[in-house]
């Protein structure tokens, strides 16, 4: 079964450093998403991406965040200057035309 | 942001029992109502989903009941098994751009 692949599985970074989280969505999906989940809490929407541009973003997705699809397969989330409160699980998802979202296994980001 | 109210927060069920998780929403502009199952350290995985033109959908031991007028939908897990122990999230699809998740229910099935 097709999978969404995320790397790394765990990233530890110092506060103020930049991090890039990587995702390889399912190849024939057209819609891409980033969500995050702070430990023990609900899954929160960050941003959606379609046709090489952001289609919607939440208030969490401020100027410190950016997304990019640098080539035909990768989808990245960049946090420019990490804060302690950015520590969370970050999930990438991709979707087909019938609302079938598939989530990756996540990247656990720890900011120290 | 759209509000999705999910209950209970946690649920303990004996093996073989029925697990019931409920969600209520406010806005009517949703066209897809999925349930996701999440195991520790993993991403949410689609369990079952329903569209608003039907009132019930069953897949194996999992059933969604949907009440459009009451703006509620629920997940029933029949013959619950220890392997069903996970966190369950209801979600709402808001057009093409987003899934809104409920707060989650941690289910524990006791052998």
PDB file of C-alpha atoms in Angstrom:
ATOM      1  CA  UNK A   1       0.000   0.000   0.000  1.00  0.00           C
ATOM      2  CA  UNK A   2       1.365   3.470  -0.863  1.00  0.00           C
ATOM      3  CA  UNK A   3       2.875   5.388   2.041  1.00  0.00           C
ATOM      4  CA  UNK A   4       3.778   8.915   2.968  1.00  0.00           C
ATOM      5  CA  UNK A   5       7.402   8.914   4.079  1.00  0.00           C
ATOM      6  CA  UNK A   6       8.799  11.413   6.552  1.00  0.00           C
ATOM      7  CA  UNK A   7      12.401  12.070   7.548  1.00  0.00           C
ATOM      8  CA  UNK A   8      13.948  12.324  10.004  1.00  0.00           C
ATOM      9  CA  UNK A   9      11.869  10.395  12.521  1.00  0.00           C
ATOM     10  CA  UNK A  10      13.358  12.446  15.355  1.00  0.00           C
ATOM     11  CA  UNK A  11      15.117  15.801  15.259  1.00  0.00           C
ATOM     12  CA  UNK A  12      16.686  17.577  18.193  1.00  0.00           C
ATOM     13  CA  UNK A  13      17.649  21.194  17.664  1.00  0.00           C
ATOM     14  CA  UNK A  14      18.717  24.171  19.708  1.00  0.00           C
ATOM     15  CA  UNK A  15      16.361  27.065  20.144  1.00  0.00           C
ATOM     16  CA  UNK A  16      16.856  29.630  17.396  1.00  0.00           C
ATOM     17  CA  UNK A  17      18.162  27.125  14.871  1.00  0.00           C
ATOM     18  CA  UNK A  18      16.508  26.377  11.537  1.00  0.00           C
ATOM     19  CA  UNK A  19      15.058  22.949  10.852  1.00  0.00           C
ATOM     20  CA  UNK A  20      13.751  21.358   7.689  1.00  0.00           C
ATOM     21  CA  UNK A  21      11.323  18.473   7.917  1.00  0.00           C
ATOM     22  CA  UNK A  22      11.005  16.342   4.827  1.00  0.00           C
ATOM     23  CA  UNK A  23       8.156  14.387   3.337  1.00  0.00           C
ATOM     24  CA  UNK A  24       7.622  12.263   0.274  1.00  0.00           C
ATOM     25  CA  UNK A  25       3.874  12.220  -0.448  1.00  0.00           C
ATOM     26  CA  UNK A  26       2.087   9.507  -2.380  1.00  0.00           C
ATOM     27  CA  UNK A  27       3.038   9.963  -6.001  1.00  0.00           C
ATOM     28  CA  UNK A  28      -0.371  10.530  -7.603  1.00  0.00           C
ATOM     29  CA  UNK A  29      -1.759  12.733  -4.846  1.00  0.00           C
ATOM     30  CA  UNK A  30      -2.187  16.416  -5.576  1.00  0.00           C
ATOM     31  CA  UNK A  31      -2.921  17.934  -2.162  1.00  0.00           C
ATOM     32  CA  UNK A  32      -0.321  18.119   0.577  1.00  0.00           C
ATOM     33  CA  UNK A  33      -0.553  19.088   4.219  1.00  0.00           C
ATOM     34  CA  UNK A  34       1.417  19.620   7.373  1.00  0.00           C
ATOM     35  CA  UNK A  35      -0.141  19.009  10.769  1.00  0.00           C
ATOM     36  CA  UNK A  36       1.371  19.022  14.200  1.00  0.00           C
ATOM     37  CA  UNK A  37       0.515  17.305  17.456  1.00  0.00           C
ATOM     38  CA  UNK A  38       1.846  18.496  20.768  1.00  0.00           C
ATOM     39  CA  UNK A  39       2.284  15.537  23.104  1.00  0.00           C
ATOM     40  CA  UNK A  40      -1.071  14.177  24.255  1.00  0.00           C
ATOM     41  CA  UNK A  41      -3.072  16.809  22.413  1.00  0.00           C
ATOM     42  CA  UNK A  42      -5.110  16.900  19.246  1.00  0.00           C
ATOM     43  CA  UNK A  43      -3.800  17.037  15.726  1.00  0.00           C
ATOM     44  CA  UNK A  44      -3.649  20.663  14.529  1.00  0.00           C
ATOM     45  CA  UNK A  45      -3.685  21.889  10.953  1.00  0.00           C
ATOM     46  CA  UNK A  46      -0.741  23.992   9.838  1.00  0.00           C
ATOM     47  CA  UNK A  47      -0.896  24.405   6.086  1.00  0.00           C
ATOM     48  CA  UNK A  48      -2.269  22.940   2.869  1.00  0.00           C
ATOM     49  CA  UNK A  49      -0.528  23.058  -0.483  1.00  0.00           C
ATOM     50  CA  UNK A  50      -1.906  22.556  -3.963  1.00  0.00           C
ATOM     51  CA  UNK A  51      -0.671  23.374  -7.427  1.00  0.00           C
ATOM     52  CA  UNK A  52       2.653  24.614  -6.080  1.00  0.00           C
ATOM     53  CA  UNK A  53       1.199  27.156  -3.721  1.00  0.00           C
ATOM     54  CA  UNK A  54      -0.262  27.431  -0.256  1.00  0.00           C
ATOM     55  CA  UNK A  55      -4.036  27.084  -0.395  1.00  0.00           C
ATOM     56  CA  UNK A  56      -4.762  27.577   3.289  1.00  0.00           C
ATOM     57  CA  UNK A  57      -2.820  28.110   6.485  1.00  0.00           C
ATOM     58  CA  UNK A  58      -3.677  28.305  10.151  1.00  0.00           C
ATOM     59  CA  UNK A  59      -2.736  31.021  12.617  1.00  0.00           C
ATOM     60  CA  UNK A  60      -0.017  28.694  13.912  1.00  0.00           C
ATOM     61  CA  UNK A  61       1.721  28.941  10.521  1.00  0.00           C
ATOM     62  CA  UNK A  62       3.351  32.324  11.018  1.00  0.00           C
ATOM     63  CA  UNK A  63       6.315  33.919   9.264  1.00  0.00           C
ATOM     64  CA  UNK A  64       8.711  31.465  10.898  1.00  0.00           C
ATOM     65  CA  UNK A  65       7.215  28.633   8.855  1.00  0.00           C
ATOM     66  CA  UNK A  66       7.499  27.975   5.156  1.00  0.00           C
ATOM     67  CA  UNK A  67       6.740  25.071   2.841  1.00  0.00           C
ATOM     68  CA  UNK A  68       8.246  24.078  -0.442  1.00  0.00           C
ATOM     69  CA  UNK A  69       7.942  21.408  -3.071  1.00  0.00           C
ATOM     70  CA  UNK A  70      11.453  21.639  -4.478  1.00  0.00           C
ATOM     71  CA  UNK A  71      11.028  18.828  -6.979  1.00  0.00           C
ATOM     72  CA  UNK A  72       8.369  16.419  -8.140  1.00  0.00           C
ATOM     73  CA  UNK A  73       8.522  14.194  -5.077  1.00  0.00           C
ATOM     74  CA  UNK A  74       9.545  16.057  -1.909  1.00  0.00           C
ATOM     75  CA  UNK A  75       7.492  18.377   0.265  1.00  0.00           C
ATOM     76  CA  UNK A  76       9.300  20.238   3.029  1.00  0.00           C
ATOM     77  CA  UNK A  77       8.413  22.260   6.103  1.00  0.00           C
ATOM     78  CA  UNK A  78      10.990  24.775   7.287  1.00  0.00           C
ATOM     79  CA  UNK A  79      11.002  26.463  10.665  1.00  0.00           C
ATOM     80  CA  UNK A  80      13.420  29.375  10.512  1.00  0.00           C
ATOM     81  CA  UNK A  81      14.113  30.082  14.162  1.00  0.00           C
ATOM     82  CA  UNK A  82      12.782  27.350  16.406  1.00  0.00           C
ATOM     83  CA  UNK A  83      11.200  28.060  19.752  1.00  0.00           C
ATOM     84  CA  UNK A  84      10.705  25.727  22.683  1.00  0.00           C
ATOM     85  CA  UNK A  85       6.973  25.637  21.968  1.00  0.00           C
ATOM     86  CA  UNK A  86       7.629  24.261  18.472  1.00  0.00           C
ATOM     87  CA  UNK A  87       8.436  20.917  20.099  1.00  0.00           C
ATOM     88  CA  UNK A  88       5.830  18.516  18.756  1.00  0.00           C
ATOM     89  CA  UNK A  89       5.183  15.671  16.342  1.00  0.00           C
ATOM     90  CA  UNK A  90       4.886  17.007  12.814  1.00  0.00           C
ATOM     91  CA  UNK A  91       2.835  14.976  10.374  1.00  0.00           C
ATOM     92  CA  UNK A  92       2.833  15.283   6.640  1.00  0.00           C
ATOM     93  CA  UNK A  93      -0.253  14.115   4.751  1.00  0.00           C
ATOM     94  CA  UNK A  94      -1.274  13.842   1.153  1.00  0.00           C
ATOM     95  CA  UNK A  95      -4.707  13.421  -0.315  1.00  0.00           C
ATOM     96  CA  UNK A  96      -6.348  12.029  -3.388  1.00  0.00           C
ATOM     97  CA  UNK A  97      -9.399  13.523  -5.111  1.00  0.00           C
ATOM     98  CA  UNK A  98     -11.794  11.520  -2.936  1.00  0.00           C
ATOM     99  CA  UNK A  99     -10.614  12.991   0.381  1.00  0.00           C
ATOM    100  CA  UNK A 100      -8.501   9.956   1.163  1.00  0.00           C
ATOM    101  CA  UNK A 101      -5.882  11.509   3.416  1.00  0.00           C
ATOM    102  CA  UNK A 102      -2.788   9.448   4.157  1.00  0.00           C
ATOM    103  CA  UNK A 103      -0.532  10.521   6.997  1.00  0.00           C
ATOM    104  CA  UNK A 104       3.142   9.809   7.469  1.00  0.00           C
ATOM    105  CA  UNK A 105       4.557   8.427  10.704  1.00  0.00           C
ATOM    106  CA  UNK A 106       5.714  11.853  11.752  1.00  0.00           C
ATOM    107  CA  UNK A 107       8.859  13.677  12.803  1.00  0.00           C
ATOM    108  CA  UNK A 108       9.305  14.243  16.502  1.00  0.00           C
ATOM    109  CA  UNK A 109      10.869  17.691  16.858  1.00  0.00           C
ATOM    110  CA  UNK A 110      12.498  18.502  20.173  1.00  0.00           C
ATOM    111  CA  UNK A 111      13.726  22.056  20.701  1.00  0.00           C
ATOM    112  CA  UNK A 112      16.160  22.460  23.584  1.00  0.00           C
TER     113      UNK A 112
ATOM    114  CA  UNK B   1     -11.400  27.717  13.696  1.00  0.00           C
ATOM    115  CA  UNK B   2     -14.176  25.167  13.431  1.00  0.00           C
ATOM    116  CA  UNK B   3     -15.089  23.394  16.639  1.00  0.00           C
ATOM    117  CA  UNK B   4     -15.379  19.645  16.868  1.00  0.00           C
ATOM    118  CA  UNK B   5     -16.372  18.317  20.267  1.00  0.00           C
ATOM    119  CA  UNK B   6     -15.374  14.733  20.945  1.00  0.00           C
ATOM    120  CA  UNK B   7     -16.281  12.592  23.925  1.00  0.00           C
ATOM    121  CA  UNK B   8     -15.339  10.822  26.046  1.00  0.00           C
ATOM    122  CA  UNK B   9     -11.716  11.818  26.540  1.00  0.00           C
ATOM    123  CA  UNK B  10     -10.875   8.288  27.631  1.00  0.00           C
ATOM    124  CA  UNK B  11     -12.706   4.995  27.569  1.00  0.00           C
ATOM    125  CA  UNK B  12     -12.053   1.615  29.151  1.00  0.00           C
ATOM    126  CA  UNK B  13     -13.929  -1.374  27.750  1.00  0.00           C
ATOM    127  CA  UNK B  14     -13.791  -5.064  28.472  1.00  0.00           C
ATOM    128  CA  UNK B  15     -12.757  -7.376  25.653  1.00  0.00           C
ATOM    129  CA  UNK B  16     -15.830  -8.258  23.622  1.00  0.00           C
ATOM    130  CA  UNK B  17     -17.688  -5.124  24.650  1.00  0.00           C
ATOM    131  CA  UNK B  18     -18.890  -2.211  22.528  1.00  0.00           C
ATOM    132  CA  UNK B  19     -16.861   0.996  22.400  1.00  0.00           C
ATOM    133  CA  UNK B  20     -18.783   4.161  21.521  1.00  0.00           C
ATOM    134  CA  UNK B  21     -17.164   7.505  20.781  1.00  0.00           C
ATOM    135  CA  UNK B  22     -19.144  10.606  19.904  1.00  0.00           C
ATOM    136  CA  UNK B  23     -18.477  13.800  17.999  1.00  0.00           C
ATOM    137  CA  UNK B  24     -20.541  16.933  17.538  1.00  0.00           C
ATOM    138  CA  UNK B  25     -19.891  19.808  15.200  1.00  0.00           C
ATOM    139  CA  UNK B  26     -21.264  23.279  14.675  1.00  0.00           C
ATOM    140  CA  UNK B  27     -20.955  24.282  11.054  1.00  0.00           C
ATOM    141  CA  UNK B  28     -22.879  22.463   8.341  1.00  0.00           C
ATOM    142  CA  UNK B  29     -20.387  23.080   5.549  1.00  0.00           C
ATOM    143  CA  UNK B  30     -18.664  19.696   5.799  1.00  0.00           C
ATOM    144  CA  UNK B  31     -18.864  16.921   3.269  1.00  0.00           C
ATOM    145  CA  UNK B  32     -16.760  14.117   4.699  1.00  0.00           C
ATOM    146  CA  UNK B  33     -16.614  12.693   8.210  1.00  0.00           C
ATOM    147  CA  UNK B  34     -13.703  10.320   8.859  1.00  0.00           C
ATOM    148  CA  UNK B  35     -12.482   8.557  11.948  1.00  0.00           C
ATOM    149  CA  UNK B  36      -8.776   8.080  12.478  1.00  0.00           C
ATOM    150  CA  UNK B  37      -6.959   5.582  14.651  1.00  0.00           C
ATOM    151  CA  UNK B  38      -3.568   6.463  16.084  1.00  0.00           C
ATOM    152  CA  UNK B  39      -1.121   4.179  17.838  1.00  0.00           C
ATOM    153  CA  UNK B  40       1.698   5.654  19.946  1.00  0.00           C
ATOM    154  CA  UNK B  41       4.521   7.019  17.806  1.00  0.00           C
ATOM    155  CA  UNK B  42       2.527   6.678  14.591  1.00  0.00           C
ATOM    156  CA  UNK B  43       0.533   8.996  12.397  1.00  0.00           C
ATOM    157  CA  UNK B  44      -3.265   8.933  12.271  1.00  0.00           C
ATOM    158  CA  UNK B  45      -4.587   6.196  10.001  1.00  0.00           C
ATOM    159  CA  UNK B  46      -7.973   6.346   8.344  1.00  0.00           C
ATOM    160  CA  UNK B  47     -10.301   3.836   9.934  1.00  0.00           C
ATOM    161  CA  UNK B  48     -13.682   4.538   8.373  1.00  0.00           C
ATOM    162  CA  UNK B  49     -15.441   7.535   6.856  1.00  0.00           C
ATOM    163  CA  UNK B  50     -18.949   8.603   5.919  1.00  0.00           C
ATOM    164  CA  UNK B  51     -20.513  11.219   3.666  1.00  0.00           C
ATOM    165  CA  UNK B  52     -23.549  13.190   4.849  1.00  0.00           C
ATOM    166  CA  UNK B  53     -25.981  11.569   2.418  1.00  0.00           C
ATOM    167  CA  UNK B  54     -26.032   8.316   4.431  1.00  0.00           C
ATOM    168  CA  UNK B  55     -26.914   7.718   8.080  1.00  0.00           C
ATOM    169  CA  UNK B  56     -24.787   4.665   8.771  1.00  0.00           C
ATOM    170  CA  UNK B  57     -21.764   2.891   7.381  1.00  0.00           C
ATOM    171  CA  UNK B  58     -20.373  -0.416   8.572  1.00  0.00           C
ATOM    172  CA  UNK B  59     -16.982  -1.950   7.860  1.00  0.00           C
ATOM    173  CA  UNK B  60     -16.309  -5.115   9.780  1.00  0.00           C
ATOM    174  CA  UNK B  61     -16.525  -4.374  13.501  1.00  0.00           C
ATOM    175  CA  UNK B  62     -16.552  -0.594  12.930  1.00  0.00           C
ATOM    176  CA  UNK B  63     -19.727   1.416  12.340  1.00  0.00           C
ATOM    177  CA  UNK B  64     -20.260   5.141  11.886  1.00  0.00           C
ATOM    178  CA  UNK B  65     -23.685   6.516  12.756  1.00  0.00           C
ATOM    179  CA  UNK B  66     -24.417   9.963  11.380  1.00  0.00           C
ATOM    180  CA  UNK B  67     -27.203  12.297  12.458  1.00  0.00           C
ATOM    181  CA  UNK B  68     -27.184  15.262  10.137  1.00  0.00           C
ATOM    182  CA  UNK B  69     -29.990  17.197  11.841  1.00  0.00           C
ATOM    183  CA  UNK B  70     -28.318  16.884  15.242  1.00  0.00           C
ATOM    184  CA  UNK B  71     -24.849  17.526  13.745  1.00  0.00           C
ATOM    185  CA  UNK B  72     -23.472  14.466  15.473  1.00  0.00           C
ATOM    186  CA  UNK B  73     -21.681  11.337  14.412  1.00  0.00           C
ATOM    187  CA  UNK B  74     -20.358   8.430  16.380  1.00  0.00           C
ATOM    188  CA  UNK B  75     -18.018   5.485  16.069  1.00  0.00           C
ATOM    189  CA  UNK B  76     -19.073   2.088  17.367  1.00  0.00           C
ATOM    190  CA  UNK B  77     -16.510  -0.674  17.763  1.00  0.00           C
ATOM    191  CA  UNK B  78     -18.216  -4.014  18.214  1.00  0.00           C
ATOM    192  CA  UNK B  79     -16.525  -6.949  19.948  1.00  0.00           C
ATOM    193  CA  UNK B  80     -13.682  -4.670  21.077  1.00  0.00           C
ATOM    194  CA  UNK B  81     -10.262  -6.306  21.211  1.00  0.00           C
ATOM    195  CA  UNK B  82      -7.056  -5.393  23.076  1.00  0.00           C
ATOM    196  CA  UNK B  83      -5.505  -4.600  19.682  1.00  0.00           C
ATOM    197  CA  UNK B  84      -8.069  -1.817  19.294  1.00  0.00           C
ATOM    198  CA  UNK B  85      -6.427   0.051  22.187  1.00  0.00           C
ATOM    199  CA  UNK B  86      -5.391   3.347  20.596  1.00  0.00           C
ATOM    200  CA  UNK B  87      -6.399   6.975  20.369  1.00  0.00           C
ATOM    201  CA  UNK B  88      -9.335   7.690  18.071  1.00  0.00           C
ATOM    202  CA  UNK B  89      -9.969  11.032  16.415  1.00  0.00           C
ATOM    203  CA  UNK B  90     -13.041  12.151  14.573  1.00  0.00           C
ATOM    204  CA  UNK B  91     -12.457  14.712  11.858  1.00  0.00           C
ATOM    205  CA  UNK B  92     -14.364  16.962   9.506  1.00  0.00           C
ATOM    206  CA  UNK B  93     -13.394  17.796   5.995  1.00  0.00           C
ATOM    207  CA  UNK B  94     -13.802  21.475   5.190  1.00  0.00           C
ATOM    208  CA  UNK B  95     -13.839  21.586   1.432  1.00  0.00           C
ATOM    209  CA  UNK B  96     -10.598  20.845  -0.365  1.00  0.00           C
ATOM    210  CA  UNK B  97      -8.196  22.407   2.022  1.00  0.00           C
ATOM    211  CA  UNK B  98      -8.327  21.014   5.466  1.00  0.00           C
ATOM    212  CA  UNK B  99      -9.240  18.367   8.000  1.00  0.00           C
ATOM    213  CA  UNK B 100     -10.330  19.524  11.434  1.00  0.00           C
ATOM    214  CA  UNK B 101      -9.668  16.984  14.154  1.00  0.00           C
ATOM    215  CA  UNK B 102     -11.493  16.315  17.385  1.00  0.00           C
ATOM    216  CA  UNK B 103      -9.624  16.228  20.669  1.00  0.00           C
ATOM    217  CA  UNK B 104      -9.218  12.462  20.658  1.00  0.00           C
ATOM    218  CA  UNK B 105     -10.403   9.529  22.757  1.00  0.00           C
ATOM    219  CA  UNK B 106      -7.933   7.170  24.328  1.00  0.00           C
ATOM    220  CA  UNK B 107      -9.470   3.703  24.216  1.00  0.00           C
ATOM    221  CA  UNK B 108      -8.183   0.902  26.417  1.00  0.00           C
ATOM    222  CA  UNK B 109      -9.593  -2.572  25.909  1.00  0.00           C
ATOM    223  CA  UNK B 110      -8.994  -4.815  28.895  1.00  0.00           C
ATOM    224  CA  UNK B 111      -8.395  -8.515  28.158  1.00  0.00           C
TER     225      UNK B 111
END
